[in-house]
Coordinates of C-alpha atoms in Angstrom, one line a residue:
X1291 CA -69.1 -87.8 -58.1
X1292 CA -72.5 -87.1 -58.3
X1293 CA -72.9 -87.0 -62.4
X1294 CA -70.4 -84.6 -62.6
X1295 CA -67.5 -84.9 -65.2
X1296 CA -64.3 -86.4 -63.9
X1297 CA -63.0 -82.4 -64.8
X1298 CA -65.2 -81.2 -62.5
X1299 CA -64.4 -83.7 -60.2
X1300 CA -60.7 -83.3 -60.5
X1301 CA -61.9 -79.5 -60.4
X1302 CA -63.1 -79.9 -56.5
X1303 CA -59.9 -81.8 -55.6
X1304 CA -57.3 -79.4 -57.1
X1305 CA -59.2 -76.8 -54.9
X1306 CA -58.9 -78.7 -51.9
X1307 CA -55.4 -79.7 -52.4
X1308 CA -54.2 -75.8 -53.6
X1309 CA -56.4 -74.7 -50.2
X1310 CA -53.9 -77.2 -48.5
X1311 CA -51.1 -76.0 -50.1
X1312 CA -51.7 -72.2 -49.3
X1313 CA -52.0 -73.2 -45.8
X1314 CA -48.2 -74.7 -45.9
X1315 CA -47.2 -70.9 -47.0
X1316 CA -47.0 -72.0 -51.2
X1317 CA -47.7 -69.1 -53.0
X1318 CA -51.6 -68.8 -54.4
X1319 CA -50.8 -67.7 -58.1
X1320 CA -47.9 -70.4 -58.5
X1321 CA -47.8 -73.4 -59.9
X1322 CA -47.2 -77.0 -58.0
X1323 CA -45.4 -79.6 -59.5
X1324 CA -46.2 -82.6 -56.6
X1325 CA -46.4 -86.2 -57.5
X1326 CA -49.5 -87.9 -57.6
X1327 CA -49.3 -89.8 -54.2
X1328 CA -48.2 -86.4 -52.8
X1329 CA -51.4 -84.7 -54.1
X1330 CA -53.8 -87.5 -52.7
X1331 CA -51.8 -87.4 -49.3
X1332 CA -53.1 -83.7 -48.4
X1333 CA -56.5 -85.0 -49.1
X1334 CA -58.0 -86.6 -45.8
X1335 CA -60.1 -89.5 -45.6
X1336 CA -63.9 -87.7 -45.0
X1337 CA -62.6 -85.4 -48.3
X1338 CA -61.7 -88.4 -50.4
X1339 CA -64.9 -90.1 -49.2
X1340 CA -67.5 -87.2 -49.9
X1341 CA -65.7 -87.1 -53.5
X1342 CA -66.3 -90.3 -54.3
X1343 CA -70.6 -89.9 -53.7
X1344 CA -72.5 -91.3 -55.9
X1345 CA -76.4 -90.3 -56.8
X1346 CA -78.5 -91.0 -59.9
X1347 CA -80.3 -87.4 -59.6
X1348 CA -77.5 -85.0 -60.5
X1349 CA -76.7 -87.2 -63.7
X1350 CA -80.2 -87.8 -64.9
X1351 CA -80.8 -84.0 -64.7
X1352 CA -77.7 -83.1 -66.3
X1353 CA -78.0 -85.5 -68.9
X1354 CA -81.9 -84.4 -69.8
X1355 CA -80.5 -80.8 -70.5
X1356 CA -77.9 -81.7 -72.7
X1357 CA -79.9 -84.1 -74.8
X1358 CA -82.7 -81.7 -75.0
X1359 CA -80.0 -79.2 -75.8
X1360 CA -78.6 -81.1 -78.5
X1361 CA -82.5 -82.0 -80.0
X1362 CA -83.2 -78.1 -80.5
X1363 CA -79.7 -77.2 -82.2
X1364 CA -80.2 -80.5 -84.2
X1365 CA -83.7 -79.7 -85.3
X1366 CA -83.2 -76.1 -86.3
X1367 CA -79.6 -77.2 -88.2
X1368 CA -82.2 -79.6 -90.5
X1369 CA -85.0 -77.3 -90.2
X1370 CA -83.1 -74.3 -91.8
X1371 CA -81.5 -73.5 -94.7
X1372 CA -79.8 -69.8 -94.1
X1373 CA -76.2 -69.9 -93.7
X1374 CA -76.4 -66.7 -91.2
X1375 CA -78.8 -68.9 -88.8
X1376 CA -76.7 -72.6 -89.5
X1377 CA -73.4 -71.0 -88.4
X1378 CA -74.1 -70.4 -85.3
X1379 CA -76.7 -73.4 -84.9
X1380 CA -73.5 -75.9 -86.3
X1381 CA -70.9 -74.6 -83.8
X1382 CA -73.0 -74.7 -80.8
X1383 CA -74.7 -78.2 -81.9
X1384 CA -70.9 -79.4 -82.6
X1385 CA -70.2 -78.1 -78.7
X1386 CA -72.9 -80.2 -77.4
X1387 CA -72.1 -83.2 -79.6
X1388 CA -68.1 -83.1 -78.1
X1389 CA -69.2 -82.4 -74.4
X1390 CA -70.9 -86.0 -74.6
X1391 CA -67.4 -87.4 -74.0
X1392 CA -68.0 -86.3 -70.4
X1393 CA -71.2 -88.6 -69.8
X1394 CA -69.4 -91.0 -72.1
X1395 CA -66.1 -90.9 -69.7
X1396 CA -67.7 -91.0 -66.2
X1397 CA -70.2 -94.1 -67.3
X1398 CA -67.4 -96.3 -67.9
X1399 CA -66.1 -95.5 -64.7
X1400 CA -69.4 -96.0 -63.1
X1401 CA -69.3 -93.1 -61.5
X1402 CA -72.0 -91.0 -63.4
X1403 CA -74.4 -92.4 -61.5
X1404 CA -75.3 -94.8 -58.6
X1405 CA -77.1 -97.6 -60.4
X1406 CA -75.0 -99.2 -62.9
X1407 CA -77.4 -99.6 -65.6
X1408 CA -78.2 -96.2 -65.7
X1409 CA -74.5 -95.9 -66.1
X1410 CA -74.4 -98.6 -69.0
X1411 CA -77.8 -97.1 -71.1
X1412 CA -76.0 -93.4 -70.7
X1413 CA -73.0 -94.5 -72.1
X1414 CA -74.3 -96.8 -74.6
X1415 CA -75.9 -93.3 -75.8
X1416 CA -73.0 -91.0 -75.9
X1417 CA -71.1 -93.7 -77.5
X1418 CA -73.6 -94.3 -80.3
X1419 CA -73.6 -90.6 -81.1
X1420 CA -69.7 -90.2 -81.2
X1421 CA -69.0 -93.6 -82.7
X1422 CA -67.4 -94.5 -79.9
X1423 CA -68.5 -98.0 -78.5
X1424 CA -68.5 -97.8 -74.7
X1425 CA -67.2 -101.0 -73.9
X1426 CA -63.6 -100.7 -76.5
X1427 CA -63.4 -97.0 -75.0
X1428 CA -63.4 -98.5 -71.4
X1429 CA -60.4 -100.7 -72.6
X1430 CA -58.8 -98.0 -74.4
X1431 CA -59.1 -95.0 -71.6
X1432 CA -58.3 -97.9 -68.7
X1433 CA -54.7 -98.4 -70.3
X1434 CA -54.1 -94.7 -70.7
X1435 CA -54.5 -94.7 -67.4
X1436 CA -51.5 -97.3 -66.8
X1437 CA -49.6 -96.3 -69.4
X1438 CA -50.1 -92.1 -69.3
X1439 CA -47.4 -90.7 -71.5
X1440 CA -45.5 -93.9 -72.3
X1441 CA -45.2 -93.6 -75.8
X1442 CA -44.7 -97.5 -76.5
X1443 CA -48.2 -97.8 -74.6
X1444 CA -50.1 -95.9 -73.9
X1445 CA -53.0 -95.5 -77.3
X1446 CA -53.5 -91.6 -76.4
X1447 CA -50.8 -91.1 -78.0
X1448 CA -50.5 -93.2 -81.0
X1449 CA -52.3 -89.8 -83.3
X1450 CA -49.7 -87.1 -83.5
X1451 CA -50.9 -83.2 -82.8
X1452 CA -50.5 -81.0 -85.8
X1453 CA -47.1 -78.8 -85.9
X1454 CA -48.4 -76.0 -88.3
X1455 CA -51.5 -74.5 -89.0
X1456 CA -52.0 -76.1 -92.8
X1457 CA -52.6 -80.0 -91.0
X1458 CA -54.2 -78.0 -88.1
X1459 CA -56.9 -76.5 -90.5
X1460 CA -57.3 -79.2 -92.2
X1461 CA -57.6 -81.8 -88.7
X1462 CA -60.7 -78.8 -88.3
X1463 CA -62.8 -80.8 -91.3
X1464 CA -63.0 -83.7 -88.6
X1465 CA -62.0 -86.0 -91.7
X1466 CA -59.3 -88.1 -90.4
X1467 CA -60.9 -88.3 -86.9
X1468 CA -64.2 -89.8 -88.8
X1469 CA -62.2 -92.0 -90.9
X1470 CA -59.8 -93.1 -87.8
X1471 CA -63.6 -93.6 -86.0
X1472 CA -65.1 -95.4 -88.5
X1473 CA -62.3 -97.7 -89.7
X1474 CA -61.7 -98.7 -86.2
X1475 CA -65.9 -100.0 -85.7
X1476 CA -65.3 -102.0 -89.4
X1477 CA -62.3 -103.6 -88.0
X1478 CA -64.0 -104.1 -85.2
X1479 CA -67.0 -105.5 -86.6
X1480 CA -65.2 -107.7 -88.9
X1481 CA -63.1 -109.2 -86.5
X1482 CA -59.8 -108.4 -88.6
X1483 CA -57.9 -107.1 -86.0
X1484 CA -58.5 -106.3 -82.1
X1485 CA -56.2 -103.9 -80.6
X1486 CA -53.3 -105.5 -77.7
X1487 CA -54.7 -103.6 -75.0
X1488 CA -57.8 -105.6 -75.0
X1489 CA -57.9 -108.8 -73.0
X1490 CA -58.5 -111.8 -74.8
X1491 CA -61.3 -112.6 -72.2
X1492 CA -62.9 -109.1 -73.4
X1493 CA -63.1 -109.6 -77.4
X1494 CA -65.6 -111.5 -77.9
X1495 CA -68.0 -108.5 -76.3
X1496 CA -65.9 -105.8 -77.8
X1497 CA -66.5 -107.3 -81.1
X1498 CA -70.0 -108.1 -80.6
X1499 CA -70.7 -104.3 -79.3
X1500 CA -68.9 -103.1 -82.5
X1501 CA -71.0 -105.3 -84.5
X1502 CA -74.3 -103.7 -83.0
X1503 CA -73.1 -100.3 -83.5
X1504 CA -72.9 -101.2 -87.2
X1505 CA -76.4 -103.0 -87.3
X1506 CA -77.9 -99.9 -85.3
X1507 CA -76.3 -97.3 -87.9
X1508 CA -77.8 -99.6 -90.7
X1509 CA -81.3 -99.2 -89.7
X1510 CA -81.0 -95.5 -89.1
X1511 CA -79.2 -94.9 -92.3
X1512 CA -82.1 -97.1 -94.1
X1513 CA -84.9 -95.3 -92.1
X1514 CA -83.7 -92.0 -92.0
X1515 CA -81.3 -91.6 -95.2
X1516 CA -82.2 -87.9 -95.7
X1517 CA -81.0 -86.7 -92.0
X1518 CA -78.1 -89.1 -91.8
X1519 CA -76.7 -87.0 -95.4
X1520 CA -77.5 -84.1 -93.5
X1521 CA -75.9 -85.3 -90.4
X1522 CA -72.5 -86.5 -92.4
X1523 CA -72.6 -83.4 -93.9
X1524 CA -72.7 -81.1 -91.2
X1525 CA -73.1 -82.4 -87.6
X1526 CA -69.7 -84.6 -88.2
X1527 CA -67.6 -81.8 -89.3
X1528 CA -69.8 -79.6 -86.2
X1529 CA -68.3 -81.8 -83.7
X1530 CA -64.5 -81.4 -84.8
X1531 CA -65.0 -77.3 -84.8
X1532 CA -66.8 -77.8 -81.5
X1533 CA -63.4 -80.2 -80.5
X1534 CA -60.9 -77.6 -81.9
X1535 CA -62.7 -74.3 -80.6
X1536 CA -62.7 -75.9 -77.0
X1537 CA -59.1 -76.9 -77.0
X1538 CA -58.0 -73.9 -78.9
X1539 CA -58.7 -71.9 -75.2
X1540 CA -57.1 -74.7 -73.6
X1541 CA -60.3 -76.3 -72.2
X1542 CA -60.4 -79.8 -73.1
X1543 CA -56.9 -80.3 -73.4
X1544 CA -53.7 -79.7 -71.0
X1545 CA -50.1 -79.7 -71.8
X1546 CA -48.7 -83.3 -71.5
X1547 CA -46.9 -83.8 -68.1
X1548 CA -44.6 -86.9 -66.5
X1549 CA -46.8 -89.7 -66.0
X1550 CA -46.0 -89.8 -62.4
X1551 CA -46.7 -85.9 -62.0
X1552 CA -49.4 -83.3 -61.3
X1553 CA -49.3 -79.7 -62.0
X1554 CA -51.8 -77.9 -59.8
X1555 CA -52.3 -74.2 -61.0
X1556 CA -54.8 -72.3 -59.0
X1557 CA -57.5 -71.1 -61.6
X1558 CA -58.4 -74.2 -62.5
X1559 CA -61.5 -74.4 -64.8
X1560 CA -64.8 -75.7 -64.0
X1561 CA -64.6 -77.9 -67.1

């Protein structure tokens, strides 16, 4: 996929299968409902196959912006102290700090790039900044994917949305997503509990990853103690508003659908 995010990706397909559709006299503005093997079916072979290129350049480009991106918002949020100018810096640094999910998400896929340890450093990366070890989020995000919307199993579900605006506001302070966060990389590191859909085989490497998270966050914390106040402070709580303001216009999250369904809608977003 070239680098690109599996929404962009999933971008290009929905395009090819709604041109597909059109041709079979659907209606342009309408929306599908088709099951997934249905979907892939209208796709042929040298489409599937030109979907699925990988290359290091697109990433390595992509990812450059966004961390130099996220280095000038992050510099002028600890550079400045006028609320008028940290506003704006805060929201747009907490944008960049949620779109590392995207890097985060196609690395452990390995399709972010061609050579996989460009796909292991990249994601090690996003992962350290969100708090999010790599490794447990491959185990995590794999059984969404077997398990998408089965409530017994499948772990995107296991955090209920807010009903009304008082826990909505409140989910915007990013507190109990930073406490879920960092609870999870203590138990983690401790060993006191490893989550079912981890193989046995896999702890070991889950635990040890967690564990070097930790150590890493020490050292910063003990080298850096002034920007890591700053960063708890701010850049955490940036993140969440950058979370909520995206899937407030319906960007980074859809409407939860039949695990063995796909709604196709014809303006679908390059995100």
């Amino acid at each position: 996929r070239s680098g690109s995010s599996c929404q962009g990706c999933h971008c290009r397909r929905n395009a090819i299968i709604m041109a597909h559709l059109e041709q079979r006299s659907y209606a342009p503005a309408m929306s599908v409902e088709i099951s997934h093997r249905e979907a892939l079916s209208l796709i042929s072979e040298a489409e599937l196959v030109a979907l699925k290129v990988k290359a290091d350049a697109p990433g390595l480009i992509r990812i450059v912006i966004h961390v130099g991106a996220m280095a000038l918002t992050g510099s002028a949020i600890l550079s400045t102290d006028s609320p008028f100018l940290l506003a704006p810096l805060v929201v747009a640094h907490g944008i960049g700090l949620v779109f590392l999910f995207a890097p985060l998400h196609e690395t452990i896929h390995d399709t972010a790039f061609r050579t996989p340890a460009l796909n292991r450093v990249v994601g090690l990366l996003a992962g350290f900044l969100l708090v999010l070890p790599p490794l447990y989020f491959r185990y995590f995000h794999f059984a969404h994917h077997r398990h998408t919307q089965d409530p017994a199993h499948d772990p995107e579900l296991a955090t209920e949305r807010p009903a009304a605006w008082l826990p909505y506001l409140w989910r915007l302070t990013g507190y109990d997503y930073w406490k879920a966060e960092i609870a999870m990389l203590l138990r983690l590191g401790f060993g006191s509990s490893v989550d079912g859909f981890i193989p046995a085989r896999a702890q070991a490497k889950v635990v040890g990853e967690a564990r070097g998270f930790l150590a890493a966050y020490a050292v910063v914390a003990r080298r850096h103690h002034a920007v890591v106040h700053r960063i708890a402070c701010v850049d955490l709580p940036a993140e969440q508003v950058g979370v909520e303001l995206l899937r407030f216009r319906g960007v980074l999250s859809r409407d939860l659908e039949p695990a063995d369904r796909v709604s196709l809608h014809h303006d679908v977003t390059p995100f």
